[in-house]
PDB file of C-alpha atoms in Angstrom:
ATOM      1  CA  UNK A   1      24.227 -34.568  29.342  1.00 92.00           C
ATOM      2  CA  UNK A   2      23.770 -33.628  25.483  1.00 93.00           C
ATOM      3  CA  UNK A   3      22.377 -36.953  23.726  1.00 94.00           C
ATOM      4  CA  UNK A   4      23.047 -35.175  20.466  1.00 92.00           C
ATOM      5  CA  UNK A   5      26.700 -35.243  20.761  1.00 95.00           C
ATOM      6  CA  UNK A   6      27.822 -39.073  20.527  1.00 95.00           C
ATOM      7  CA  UNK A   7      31.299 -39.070  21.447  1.00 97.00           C
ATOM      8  CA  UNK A   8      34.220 -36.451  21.785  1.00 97.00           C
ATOM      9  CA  UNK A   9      37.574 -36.525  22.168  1.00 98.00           C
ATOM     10  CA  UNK A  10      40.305 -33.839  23.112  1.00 98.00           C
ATOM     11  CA  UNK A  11      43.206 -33.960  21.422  1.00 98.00           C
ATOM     12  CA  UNK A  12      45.545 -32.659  23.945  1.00 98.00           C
ATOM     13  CA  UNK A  13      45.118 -29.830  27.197  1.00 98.00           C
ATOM     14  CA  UNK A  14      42.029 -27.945  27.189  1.00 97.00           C
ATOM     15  CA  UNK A  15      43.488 -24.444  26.457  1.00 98.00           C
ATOM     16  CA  UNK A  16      42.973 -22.485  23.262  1.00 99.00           C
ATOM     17  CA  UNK A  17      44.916 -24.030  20.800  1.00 98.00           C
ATOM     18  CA  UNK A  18      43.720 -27.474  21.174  1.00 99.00           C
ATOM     19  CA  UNK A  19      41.446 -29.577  18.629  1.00 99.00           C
ATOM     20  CA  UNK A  20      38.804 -31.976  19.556  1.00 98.00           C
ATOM     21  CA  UNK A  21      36.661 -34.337  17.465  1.00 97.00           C
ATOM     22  CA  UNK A  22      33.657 -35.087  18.006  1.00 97.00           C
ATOM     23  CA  UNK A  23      30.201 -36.702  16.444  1.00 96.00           C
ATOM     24  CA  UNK A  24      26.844 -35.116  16.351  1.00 91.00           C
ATOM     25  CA  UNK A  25      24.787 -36.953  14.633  1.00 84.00           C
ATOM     26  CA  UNK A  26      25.921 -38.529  11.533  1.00 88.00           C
ATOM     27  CA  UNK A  27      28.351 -35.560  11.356  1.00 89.00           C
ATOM     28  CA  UNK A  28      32.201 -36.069  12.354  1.00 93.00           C
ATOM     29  CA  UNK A  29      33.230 -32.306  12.842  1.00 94.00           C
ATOM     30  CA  UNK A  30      37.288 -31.279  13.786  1.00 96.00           C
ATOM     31  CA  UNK A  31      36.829 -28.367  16.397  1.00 98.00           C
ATOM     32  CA  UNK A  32      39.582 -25.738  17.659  1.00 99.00           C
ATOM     33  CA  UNK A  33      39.470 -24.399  21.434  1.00 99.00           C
ATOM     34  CA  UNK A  34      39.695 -20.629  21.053  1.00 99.00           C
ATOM     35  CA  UNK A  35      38.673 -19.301  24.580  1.00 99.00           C
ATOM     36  CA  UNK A  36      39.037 -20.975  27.540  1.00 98.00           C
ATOM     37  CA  UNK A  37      37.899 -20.115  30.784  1.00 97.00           C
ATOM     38  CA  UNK A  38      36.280 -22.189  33.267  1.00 94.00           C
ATOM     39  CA  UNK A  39      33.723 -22.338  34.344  1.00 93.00           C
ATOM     40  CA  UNK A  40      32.931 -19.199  32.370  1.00 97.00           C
ATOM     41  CA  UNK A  41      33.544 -19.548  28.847  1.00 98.00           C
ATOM     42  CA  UNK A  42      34.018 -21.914  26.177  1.00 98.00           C
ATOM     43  CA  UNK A  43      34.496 -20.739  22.442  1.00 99.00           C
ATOM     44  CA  UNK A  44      35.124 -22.805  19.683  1.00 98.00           C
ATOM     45  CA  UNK A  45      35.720 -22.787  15.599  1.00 99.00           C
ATOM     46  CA  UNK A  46      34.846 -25.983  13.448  1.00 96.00           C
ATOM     47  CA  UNK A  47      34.582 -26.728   9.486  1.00 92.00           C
ATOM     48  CA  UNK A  48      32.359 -29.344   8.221  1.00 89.00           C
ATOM     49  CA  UNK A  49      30.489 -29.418   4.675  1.00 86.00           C
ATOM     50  CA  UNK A  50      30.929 -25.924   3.505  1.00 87.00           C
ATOM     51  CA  UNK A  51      29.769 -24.095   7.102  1.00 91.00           C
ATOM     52  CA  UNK A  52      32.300 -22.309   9.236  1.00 94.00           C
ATOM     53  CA  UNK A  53      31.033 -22.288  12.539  1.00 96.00           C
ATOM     54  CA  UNK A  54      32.077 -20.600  16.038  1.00 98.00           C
ATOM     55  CA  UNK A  55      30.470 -21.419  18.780  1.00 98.00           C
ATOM     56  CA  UNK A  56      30.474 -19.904  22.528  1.00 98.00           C
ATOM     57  CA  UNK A  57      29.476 -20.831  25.837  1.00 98.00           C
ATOM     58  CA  UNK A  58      28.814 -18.071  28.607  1.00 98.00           C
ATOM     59  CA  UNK A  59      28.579 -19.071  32.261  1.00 97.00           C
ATOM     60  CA  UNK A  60      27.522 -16.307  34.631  1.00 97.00           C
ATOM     61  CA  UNK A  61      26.447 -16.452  38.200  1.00 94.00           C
ATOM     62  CA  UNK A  62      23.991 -14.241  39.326  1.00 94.00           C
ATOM     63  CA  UNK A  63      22.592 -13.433  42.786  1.00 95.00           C
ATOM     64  CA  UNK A  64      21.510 -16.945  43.725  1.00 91.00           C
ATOM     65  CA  UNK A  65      21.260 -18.086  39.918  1.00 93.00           C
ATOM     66  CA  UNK A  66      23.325 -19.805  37.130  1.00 94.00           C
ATOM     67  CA  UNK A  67      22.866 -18.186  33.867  1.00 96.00           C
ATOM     68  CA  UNK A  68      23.799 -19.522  30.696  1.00 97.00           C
ATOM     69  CA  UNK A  69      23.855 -18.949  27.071  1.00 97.00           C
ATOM     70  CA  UNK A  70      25.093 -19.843  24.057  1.00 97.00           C
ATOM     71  CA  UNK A  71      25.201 -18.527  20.595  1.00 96.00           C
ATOM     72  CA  UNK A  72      26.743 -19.624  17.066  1.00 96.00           C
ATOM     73  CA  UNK A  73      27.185 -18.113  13.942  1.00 94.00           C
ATOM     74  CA  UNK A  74      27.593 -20.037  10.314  1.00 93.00           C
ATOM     75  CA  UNK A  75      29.306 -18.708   7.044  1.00 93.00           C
ATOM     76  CA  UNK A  76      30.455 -20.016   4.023  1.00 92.00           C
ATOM     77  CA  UNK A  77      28.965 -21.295   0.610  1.00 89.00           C
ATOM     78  CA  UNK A  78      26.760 -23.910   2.167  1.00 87.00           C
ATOM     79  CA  UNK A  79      25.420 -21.739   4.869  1.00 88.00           C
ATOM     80  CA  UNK A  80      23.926 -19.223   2.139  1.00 87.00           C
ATOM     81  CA  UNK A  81      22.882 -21.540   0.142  1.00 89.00           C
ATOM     82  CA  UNK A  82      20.598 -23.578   2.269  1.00 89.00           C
ATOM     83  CA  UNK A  83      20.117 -20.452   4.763  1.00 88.00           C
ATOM     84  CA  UNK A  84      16.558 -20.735   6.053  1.00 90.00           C
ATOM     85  CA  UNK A  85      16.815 -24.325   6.603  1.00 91.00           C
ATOM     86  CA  UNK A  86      20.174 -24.086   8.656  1.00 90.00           C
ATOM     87  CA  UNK A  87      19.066 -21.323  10.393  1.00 92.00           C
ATOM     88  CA  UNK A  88      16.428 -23.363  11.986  1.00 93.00           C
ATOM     89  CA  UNK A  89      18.259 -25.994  12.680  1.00 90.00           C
ATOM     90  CA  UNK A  90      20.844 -24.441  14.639  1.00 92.00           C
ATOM     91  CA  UNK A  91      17.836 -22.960  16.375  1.00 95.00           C
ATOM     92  CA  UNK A  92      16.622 -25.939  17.251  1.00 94.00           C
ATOM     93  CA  UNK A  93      19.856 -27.483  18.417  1.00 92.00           C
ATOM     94  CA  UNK A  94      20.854 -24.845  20.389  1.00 95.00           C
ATOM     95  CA  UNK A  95      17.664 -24.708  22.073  1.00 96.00           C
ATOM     96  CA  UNK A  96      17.924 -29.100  22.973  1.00 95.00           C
ATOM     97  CA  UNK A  97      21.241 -28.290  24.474  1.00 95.00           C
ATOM     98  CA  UNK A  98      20.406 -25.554  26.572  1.00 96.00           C
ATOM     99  CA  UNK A  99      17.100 -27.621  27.687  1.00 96.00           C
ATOM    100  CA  UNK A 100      19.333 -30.829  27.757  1.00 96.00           C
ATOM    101  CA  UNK A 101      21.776 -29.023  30.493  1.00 96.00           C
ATOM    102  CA  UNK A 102      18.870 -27.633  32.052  1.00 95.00           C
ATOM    103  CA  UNK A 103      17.631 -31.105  33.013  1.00 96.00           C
ATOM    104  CA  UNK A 104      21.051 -32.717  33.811  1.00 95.00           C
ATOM    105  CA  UNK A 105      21.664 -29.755  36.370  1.00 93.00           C
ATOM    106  CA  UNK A 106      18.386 -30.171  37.854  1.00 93.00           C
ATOM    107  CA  UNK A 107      18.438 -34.085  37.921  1.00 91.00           C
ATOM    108  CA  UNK A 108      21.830 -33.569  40.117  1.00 83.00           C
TER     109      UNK A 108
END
């Protein structure tokens, strides 16, 4: 459902704990699991060029409605550095995956 992420791959149960790799883009990134639980919430920390990230996933059902959101945060070296430019990137990424599940959920 998310054409930005090219491939993923758990590397063992899906419980906090657990990595994952996975490609987005031209970027292999090495993921930890740090919440877990479905179908409400997914949190996750990864590493990749300088940038700490941690990333969560909120499911909520209300009334007669799914809602979800998502958030991430950056830190580190590179993330100050090159702030206004990563800042809307992850703006814009965050926003194609929330319109990307959007569509798949209405296409089924």
């Amino acid at each position: 459902w998310n054409p930005d992420v090219k491939s993923a791959r758990l590397q063992g149960e899906f419980k906090p704990g657990t990595q994952f790799l996975w490609k987005a883009g031209p970027a292999k990134i090495t993921s930890l699991i740090q919440d877990v639980d479905p179908p409400h919430t997914l949190a996750w920390t990864g590493k990749i060029m300088g940038i700490n990230a941690i990333h969560v996933w909120d499911i909520q059902v209300v009334d007669d409605k799914t809602i979800v959101q998502t958030e991430e945060s950056w830190d580190g070296l590179m993330s100050s550095a090159m702030h206004d430019q990563l800042e809307e990137m992850l703006e814009k990424s965050l926003y194609s995956a929330l319109n990307n599940l959007k569509t798949e959920c209405e296409r089924v």
